Short mmCIF file of C-alpha atoms and ligand atoms in Angstrom, two decimals:
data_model
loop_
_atom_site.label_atom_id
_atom_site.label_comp_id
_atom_site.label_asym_id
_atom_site.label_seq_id
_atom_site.Cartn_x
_atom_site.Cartn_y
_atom_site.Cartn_z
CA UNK A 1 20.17 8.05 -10.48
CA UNK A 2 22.84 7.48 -7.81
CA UNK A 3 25.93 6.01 -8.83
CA UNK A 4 27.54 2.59 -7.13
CA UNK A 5 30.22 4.67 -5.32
CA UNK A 6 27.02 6.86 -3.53
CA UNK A 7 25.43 3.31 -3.03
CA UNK A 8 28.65 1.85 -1.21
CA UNK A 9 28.45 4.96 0.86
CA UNK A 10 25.06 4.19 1.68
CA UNK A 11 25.50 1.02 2.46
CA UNK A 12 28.03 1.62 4.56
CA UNK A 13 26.01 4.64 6.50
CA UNK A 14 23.00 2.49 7.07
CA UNK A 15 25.39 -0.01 8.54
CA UNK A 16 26.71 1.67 11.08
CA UNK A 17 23.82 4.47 11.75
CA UNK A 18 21.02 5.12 12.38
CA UNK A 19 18.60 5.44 9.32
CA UNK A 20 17.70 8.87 9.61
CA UNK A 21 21.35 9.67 8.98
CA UNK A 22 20.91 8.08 5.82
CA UNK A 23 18.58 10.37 4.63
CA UNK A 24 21.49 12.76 4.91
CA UNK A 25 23.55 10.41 2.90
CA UNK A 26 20.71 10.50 0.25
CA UNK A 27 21.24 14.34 -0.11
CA UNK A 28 17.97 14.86 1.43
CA UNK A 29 15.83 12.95 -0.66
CA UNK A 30 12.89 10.35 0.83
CA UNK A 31 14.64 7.71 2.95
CA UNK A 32 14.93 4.42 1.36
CA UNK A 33 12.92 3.26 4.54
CA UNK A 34 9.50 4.58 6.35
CA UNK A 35 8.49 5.84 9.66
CA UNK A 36 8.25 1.81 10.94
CA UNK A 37 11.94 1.39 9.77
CA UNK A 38 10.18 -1.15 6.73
CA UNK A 39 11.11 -0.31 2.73
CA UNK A 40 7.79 0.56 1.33
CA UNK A 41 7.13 -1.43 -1.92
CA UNK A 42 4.83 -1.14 -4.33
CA UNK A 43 3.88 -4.52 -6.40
CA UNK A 44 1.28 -4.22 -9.36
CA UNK A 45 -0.04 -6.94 -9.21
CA UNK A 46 -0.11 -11.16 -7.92
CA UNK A 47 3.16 -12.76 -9.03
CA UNK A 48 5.33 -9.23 -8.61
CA UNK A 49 3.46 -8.95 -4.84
CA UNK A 50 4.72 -12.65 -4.22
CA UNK A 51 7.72 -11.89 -5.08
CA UNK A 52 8.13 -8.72 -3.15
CA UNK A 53 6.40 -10.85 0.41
CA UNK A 54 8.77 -13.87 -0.11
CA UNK A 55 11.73 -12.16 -0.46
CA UNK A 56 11.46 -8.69 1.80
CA UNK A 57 9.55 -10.57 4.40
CA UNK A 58 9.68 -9.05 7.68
CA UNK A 59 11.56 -5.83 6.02
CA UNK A 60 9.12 -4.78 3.30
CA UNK A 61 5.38 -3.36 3.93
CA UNK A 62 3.98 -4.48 0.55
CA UNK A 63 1.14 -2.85 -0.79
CA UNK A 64 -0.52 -4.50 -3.99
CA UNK A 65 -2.42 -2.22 -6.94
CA UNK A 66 -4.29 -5.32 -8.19
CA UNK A 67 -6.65 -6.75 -5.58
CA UNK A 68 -6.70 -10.31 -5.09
CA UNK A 69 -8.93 -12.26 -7.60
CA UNK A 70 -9.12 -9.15 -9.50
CA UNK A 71 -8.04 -9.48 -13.51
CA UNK A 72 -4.74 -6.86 -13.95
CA UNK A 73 -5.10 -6.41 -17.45
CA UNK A 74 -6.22 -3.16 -18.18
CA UNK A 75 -5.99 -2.30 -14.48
CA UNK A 76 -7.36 1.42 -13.59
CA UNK A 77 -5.68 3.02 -10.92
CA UNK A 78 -7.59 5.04 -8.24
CA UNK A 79 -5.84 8.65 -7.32
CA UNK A 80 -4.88 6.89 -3.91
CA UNK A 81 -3.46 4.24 -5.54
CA UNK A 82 -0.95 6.83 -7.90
CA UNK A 83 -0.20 8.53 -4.73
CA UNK A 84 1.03 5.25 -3.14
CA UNK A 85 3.38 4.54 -6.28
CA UNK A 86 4.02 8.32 -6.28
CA UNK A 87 5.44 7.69 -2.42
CA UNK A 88 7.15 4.45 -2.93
CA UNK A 89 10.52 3.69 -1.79
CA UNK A 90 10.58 0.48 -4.13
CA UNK A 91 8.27 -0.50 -6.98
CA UNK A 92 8.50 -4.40 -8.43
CA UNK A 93 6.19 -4.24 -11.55
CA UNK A 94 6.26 -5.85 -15.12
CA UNK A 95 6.37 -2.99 -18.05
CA UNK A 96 4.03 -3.75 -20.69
CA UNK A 97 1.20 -5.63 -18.95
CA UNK A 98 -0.49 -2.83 -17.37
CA UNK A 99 -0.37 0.95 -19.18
CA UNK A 100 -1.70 2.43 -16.17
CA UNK A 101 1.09 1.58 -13.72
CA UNK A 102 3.42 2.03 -16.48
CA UNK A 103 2.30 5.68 -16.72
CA UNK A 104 1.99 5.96 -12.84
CA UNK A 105 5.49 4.30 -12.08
CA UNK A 106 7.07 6.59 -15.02
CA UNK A 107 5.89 9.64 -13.09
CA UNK A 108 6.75 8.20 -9.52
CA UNK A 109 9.61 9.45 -7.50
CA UNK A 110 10.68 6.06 -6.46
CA UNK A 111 14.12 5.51 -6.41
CA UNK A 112 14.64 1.71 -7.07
CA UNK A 113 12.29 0.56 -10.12
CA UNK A 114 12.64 -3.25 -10.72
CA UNK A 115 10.60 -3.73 -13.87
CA UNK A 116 10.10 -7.78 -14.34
CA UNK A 117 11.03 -7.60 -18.11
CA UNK A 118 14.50 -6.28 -17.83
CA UNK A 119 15.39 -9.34 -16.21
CA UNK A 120 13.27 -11.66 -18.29
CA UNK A 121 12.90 -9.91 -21.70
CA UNK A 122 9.82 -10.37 -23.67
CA UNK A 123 8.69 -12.86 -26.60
CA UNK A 124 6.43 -11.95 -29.32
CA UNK A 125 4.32 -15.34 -29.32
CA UNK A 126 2.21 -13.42 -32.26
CA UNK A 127 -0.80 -14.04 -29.99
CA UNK A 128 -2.78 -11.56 -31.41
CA UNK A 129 -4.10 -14.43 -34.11
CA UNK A 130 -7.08 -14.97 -32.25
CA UNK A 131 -8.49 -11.23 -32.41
CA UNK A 132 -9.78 -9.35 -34.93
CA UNK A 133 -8.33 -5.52 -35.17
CA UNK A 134 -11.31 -4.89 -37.11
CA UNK A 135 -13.34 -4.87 -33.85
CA UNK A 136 -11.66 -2.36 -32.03
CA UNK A 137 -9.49 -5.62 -30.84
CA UNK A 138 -5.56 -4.70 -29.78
CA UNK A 139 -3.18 -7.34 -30.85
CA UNK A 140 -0.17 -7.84 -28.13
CA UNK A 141 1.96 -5.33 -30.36
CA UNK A 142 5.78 -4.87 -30.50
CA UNK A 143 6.21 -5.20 -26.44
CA UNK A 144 4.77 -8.75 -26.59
CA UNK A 145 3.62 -11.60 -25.13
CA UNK A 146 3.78 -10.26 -21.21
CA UNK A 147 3.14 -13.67 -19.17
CA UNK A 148 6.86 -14.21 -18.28
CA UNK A 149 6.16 -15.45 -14.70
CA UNK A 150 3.88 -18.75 -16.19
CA UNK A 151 7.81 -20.13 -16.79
CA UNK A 152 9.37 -21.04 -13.35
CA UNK A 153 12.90 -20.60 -14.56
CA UNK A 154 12.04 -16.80 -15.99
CA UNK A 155 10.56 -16.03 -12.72
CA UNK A 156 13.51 -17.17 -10.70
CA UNK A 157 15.56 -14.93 -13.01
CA UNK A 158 12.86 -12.01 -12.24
CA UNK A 159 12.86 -13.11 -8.09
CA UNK A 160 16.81 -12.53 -8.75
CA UNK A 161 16.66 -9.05 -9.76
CA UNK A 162 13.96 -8.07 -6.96
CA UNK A 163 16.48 -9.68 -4.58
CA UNK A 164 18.97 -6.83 -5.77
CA UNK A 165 16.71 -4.49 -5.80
CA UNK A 166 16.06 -4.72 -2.60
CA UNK A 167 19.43 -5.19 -1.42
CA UNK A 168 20.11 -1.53 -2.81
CA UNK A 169 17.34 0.12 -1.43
CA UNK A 170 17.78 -1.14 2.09
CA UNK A 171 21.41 -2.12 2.12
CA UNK A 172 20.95 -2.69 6.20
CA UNK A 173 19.29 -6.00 5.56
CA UNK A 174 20.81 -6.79 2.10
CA UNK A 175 22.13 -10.06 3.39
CA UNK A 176 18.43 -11.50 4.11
CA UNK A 177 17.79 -10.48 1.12
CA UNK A 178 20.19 -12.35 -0.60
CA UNK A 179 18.93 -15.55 1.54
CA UNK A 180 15.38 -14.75 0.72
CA UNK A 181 15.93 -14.75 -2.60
CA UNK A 182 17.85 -18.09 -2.40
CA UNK A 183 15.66 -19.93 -0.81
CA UNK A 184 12.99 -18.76 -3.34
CA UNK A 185 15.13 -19.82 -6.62
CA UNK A 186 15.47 -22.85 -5.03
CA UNK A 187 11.90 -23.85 -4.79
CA UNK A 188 11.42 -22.24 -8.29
CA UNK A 189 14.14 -24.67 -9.56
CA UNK A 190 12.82 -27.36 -8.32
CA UNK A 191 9.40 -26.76 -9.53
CA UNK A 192 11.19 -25.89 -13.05
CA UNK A 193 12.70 -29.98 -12.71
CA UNK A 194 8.91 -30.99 -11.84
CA UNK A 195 7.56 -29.72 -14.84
CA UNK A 196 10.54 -30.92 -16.98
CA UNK A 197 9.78 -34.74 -15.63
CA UNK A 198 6.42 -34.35 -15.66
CA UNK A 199 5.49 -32.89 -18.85
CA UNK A 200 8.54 -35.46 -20.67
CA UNK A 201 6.19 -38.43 -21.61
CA UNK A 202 2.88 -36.95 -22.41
CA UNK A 203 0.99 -38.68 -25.32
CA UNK A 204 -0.19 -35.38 -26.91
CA UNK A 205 2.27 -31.92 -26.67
CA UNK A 206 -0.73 -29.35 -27.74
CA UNK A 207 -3.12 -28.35 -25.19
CA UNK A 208 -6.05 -25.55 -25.69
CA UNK A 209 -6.80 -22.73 -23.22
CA UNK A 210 -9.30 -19.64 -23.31
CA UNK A 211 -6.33 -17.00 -22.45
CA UNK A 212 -3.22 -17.15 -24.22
CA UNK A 213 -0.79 -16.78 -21.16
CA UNK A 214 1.12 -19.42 -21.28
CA UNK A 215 3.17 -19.30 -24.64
CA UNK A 216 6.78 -19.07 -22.19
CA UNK A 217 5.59 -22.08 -19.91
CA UNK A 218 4.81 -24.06 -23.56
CA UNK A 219 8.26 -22.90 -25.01
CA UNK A 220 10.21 -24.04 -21.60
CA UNK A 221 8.97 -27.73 -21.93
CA UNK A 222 8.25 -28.53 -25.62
CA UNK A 223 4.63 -27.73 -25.86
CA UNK A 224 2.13 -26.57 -28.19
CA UNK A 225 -0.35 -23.76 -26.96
CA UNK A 226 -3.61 -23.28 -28.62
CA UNK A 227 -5.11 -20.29 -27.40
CA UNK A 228 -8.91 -19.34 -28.24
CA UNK A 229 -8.43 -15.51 -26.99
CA UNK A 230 -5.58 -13.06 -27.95
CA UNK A 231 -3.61 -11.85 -24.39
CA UNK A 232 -6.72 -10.21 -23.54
CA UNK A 233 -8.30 -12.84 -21.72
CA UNK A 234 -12.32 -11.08 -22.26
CA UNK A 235 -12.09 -10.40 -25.47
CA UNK A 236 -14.22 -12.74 -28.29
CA UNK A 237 -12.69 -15.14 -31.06
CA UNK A 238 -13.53 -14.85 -34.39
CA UNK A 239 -15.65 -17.71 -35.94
CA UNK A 240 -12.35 -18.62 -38.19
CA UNK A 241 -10.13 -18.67 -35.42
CA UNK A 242 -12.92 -20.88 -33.44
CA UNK A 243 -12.55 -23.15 -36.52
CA UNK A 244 -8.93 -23.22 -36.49
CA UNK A 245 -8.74 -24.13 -32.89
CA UNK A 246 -11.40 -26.89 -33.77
CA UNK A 247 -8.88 -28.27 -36.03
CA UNK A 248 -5.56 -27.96 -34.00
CA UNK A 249 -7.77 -29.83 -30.87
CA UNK A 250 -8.83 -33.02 -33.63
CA UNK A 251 -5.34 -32.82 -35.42
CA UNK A 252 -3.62 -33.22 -32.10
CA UNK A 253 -6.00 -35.26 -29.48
CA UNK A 254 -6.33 -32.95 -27.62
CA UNK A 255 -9.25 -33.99 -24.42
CA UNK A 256 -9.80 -30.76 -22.36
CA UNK A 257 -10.48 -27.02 -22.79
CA UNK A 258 -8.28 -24.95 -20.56
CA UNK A 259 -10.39 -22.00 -18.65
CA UNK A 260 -9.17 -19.72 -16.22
CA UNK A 261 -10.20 -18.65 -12.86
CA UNK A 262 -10.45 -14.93 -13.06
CA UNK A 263 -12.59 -14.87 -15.76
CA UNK A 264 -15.87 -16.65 -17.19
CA UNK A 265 -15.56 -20.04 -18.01
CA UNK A 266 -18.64 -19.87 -20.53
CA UNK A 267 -16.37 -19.39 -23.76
CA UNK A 268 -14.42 -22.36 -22.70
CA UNK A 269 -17.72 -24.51 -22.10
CA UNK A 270 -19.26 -23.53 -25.19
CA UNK A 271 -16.18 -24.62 -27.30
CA UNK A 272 -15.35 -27.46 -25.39
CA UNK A 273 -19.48 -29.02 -25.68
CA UNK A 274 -18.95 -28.27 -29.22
CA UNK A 275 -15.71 -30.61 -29.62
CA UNK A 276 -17.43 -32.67 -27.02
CA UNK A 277 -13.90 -32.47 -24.87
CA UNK A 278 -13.85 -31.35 -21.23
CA UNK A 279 -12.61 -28.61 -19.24
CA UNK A 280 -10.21 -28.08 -16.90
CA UNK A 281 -8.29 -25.16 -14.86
CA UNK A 282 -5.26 -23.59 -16.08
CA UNK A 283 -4.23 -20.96 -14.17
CA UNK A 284 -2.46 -17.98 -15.59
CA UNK A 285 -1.45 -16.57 -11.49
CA UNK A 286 -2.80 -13.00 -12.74
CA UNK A 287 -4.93 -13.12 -8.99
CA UNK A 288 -4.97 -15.32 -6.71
CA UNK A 289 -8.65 -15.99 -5.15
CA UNK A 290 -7.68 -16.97 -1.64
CA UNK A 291 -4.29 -15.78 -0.83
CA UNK A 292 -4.29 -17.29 2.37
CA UNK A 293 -4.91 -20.83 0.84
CA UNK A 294 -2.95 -20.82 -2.32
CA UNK A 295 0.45 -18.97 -3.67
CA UNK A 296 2.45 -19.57 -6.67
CA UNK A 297 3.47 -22.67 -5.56
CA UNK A 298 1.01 -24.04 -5.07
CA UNK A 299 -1.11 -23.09 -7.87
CA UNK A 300 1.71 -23.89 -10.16
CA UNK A 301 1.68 -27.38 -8.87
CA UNK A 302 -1.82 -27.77 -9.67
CA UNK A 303 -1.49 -26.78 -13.26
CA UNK A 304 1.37 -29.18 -13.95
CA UNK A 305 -0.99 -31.77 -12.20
CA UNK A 306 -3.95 -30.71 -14.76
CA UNK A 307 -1.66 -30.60 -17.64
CA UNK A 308 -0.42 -34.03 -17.12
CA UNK A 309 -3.86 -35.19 -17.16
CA UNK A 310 -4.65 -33.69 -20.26
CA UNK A 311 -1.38 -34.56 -21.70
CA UNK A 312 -1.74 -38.22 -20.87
CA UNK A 313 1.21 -37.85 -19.26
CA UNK A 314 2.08 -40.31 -16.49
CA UNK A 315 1.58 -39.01 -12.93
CA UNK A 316 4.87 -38.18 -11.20
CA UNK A 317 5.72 -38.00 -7.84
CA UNK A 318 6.84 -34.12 -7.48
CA UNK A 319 9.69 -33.52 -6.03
CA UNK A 320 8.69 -29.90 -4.27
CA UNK A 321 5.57 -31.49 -3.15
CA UNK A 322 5.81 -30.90 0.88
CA UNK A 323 5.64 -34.20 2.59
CA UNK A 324 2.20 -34.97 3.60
CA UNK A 325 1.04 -35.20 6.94
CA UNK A 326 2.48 -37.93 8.68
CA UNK A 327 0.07 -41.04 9.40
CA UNK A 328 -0.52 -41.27 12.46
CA UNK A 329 1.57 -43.81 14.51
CA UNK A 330 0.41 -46.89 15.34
ZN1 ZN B 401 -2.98 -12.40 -19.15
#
């Protein structure tokens, strides 16, 4: 709404005042920052949240729509939780994953929307193969395949735009922003080079998983996903498509089922006793169980390491793997 010359202005106002004068610079609109002098953001769900923690920090008060460990797609919003994104100074979503935010952000009076795809523009990976429309079943349709943050180097692009984002809602602290936000892509890269050296000499390219979220992280490093389910990770295959995945596993020797953690594994076990193949996590980072234990790092680190091992691929010794705790001397 506000044009760059009004943002300079702003900038330069929240500089050198106080921030209720910026309110006056705003024309009177909600300030940009609440009563505790933090920008109030809005994430919809896991990977946007992370985003919005690791690079607002101390500055943001970060409230999350999708509890943790609970499975985004087809969120439903309570009426508190519409009046939250209704109040928002900053929202960091992903358009397309979630209709319900997508309606509530579209009638929000937030000033600074940073929607995920605009910075990381969607793929149709024609993952709607596994479902049957027949049964009610939605394929992805023409917004497509919504798991951009599975590929580390999309999600540093998306980290990038929250990082502006941020910088023009709360120009005061735009320069930790900035430094946030580099300090993030720089993990993210180097996660991006793990995957690249990891992933290079695997005996087999195609692995199988219950969800089909990972069609960006297969594209980025020269793998084949074989996904059981459509994008909606509950919904049931189709006793051709079961047969077709049966075929792609032999074809390919492929040696583990991919389940997720947010939803029953029993689909997964089923197949995979079938094939007589194992399972294994793959984690799609809709939730994360234990947010106090585990982020995107680390969970991302763990799927490369269950990949490998699936792959055949030879272990690797990561480079963004913190150094462990030093043996005790002597
Ligand atoms: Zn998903």
């Amino acid at each position: 709404m506000i044009g760059r010359r009004t943002r300079t202005s702003i900038a330069l106002a929240a500089t050198a005042l106080a921030a209720s004068l910026t309110l006056t610079a705003c024309g009177g609109s909600s300030s940009a920052r609440s009563a505790d002098g933090k920008l109030n953001v809005v994430a919809s769900f896991y990977p946007m949240e992370y985003l919005a923690q690791q690079i607002g920090k101390d500055h943001v008060a970060v409230t999350d729509l999708t509890a943790a460990g609970v499975e985004p797609h087809d969120l439903e919003l309570t009426a508190k939780q519409v009046a939250t994104v209704q109040k928002a100074d900053a929202i960091v979503y992903l358009k397309g994953l979630q209709p319900t935010v997508d309606q509530a952000v579209d009638q929000s009076s937030a000033k600074y929307r940073i929607d995920a795809v605009a910075a990381s523009p969607l793929v149709d990976h024609h993952l709607d193969e596994g479902t049957d429309p027949a049964n009610g079943q939605k394929p992805a349709g023409p917004a497509g395949d919504p798991h951009i943050w599975l590929d580390p180097a999309r999600y540093a692009a998306i980290a990038k735009s929250v990082g502006d984002g941020f910088a023009k809602a709360d120009p005061a602290h735009a320069d930790d922003y900035r430094k946030n936000t580099d300090e993030l892509v720089g993990k993210l890269d180097a996660l991006d080079k793990d995957f690249q050296a990891g992933l290079k000499d695997a005996r087999t390219k195609t692995f199988v998983t219950s969800h089909a979220a990972f069609g960006y992280l297969a594209d980025h490093y020269g793998l084949t996903q074989v996904a059981i389910n459509g994008v909606d990770p509950e919904s049931e295959p189709t006793p051709a498509r079961l047969a077709q995945v049966q075929k792609a596993a032999k074809d390919n020797g492929v040696t583990t089922i991919f389940f997720e953690t947010l939803v029953s594994p029993k689909l997964a076990d089923t197949v995979a006793k079938d094939l007589g193949l194992k399972t294994a996590v793959l984690d799609p980072l809709e939730g994360v169980k234990d947010p106090a234990k585990d982020d995107y790092l680390t969970v991302m680190k763990q799927n490369l390491a269950n990949l490998q091992a699936a792959l055949g691929a030879p272990a690797t010794t990561p480079a963004t793997t913190p150094a462990a705790t030093p043996a005790a001397t002597s």
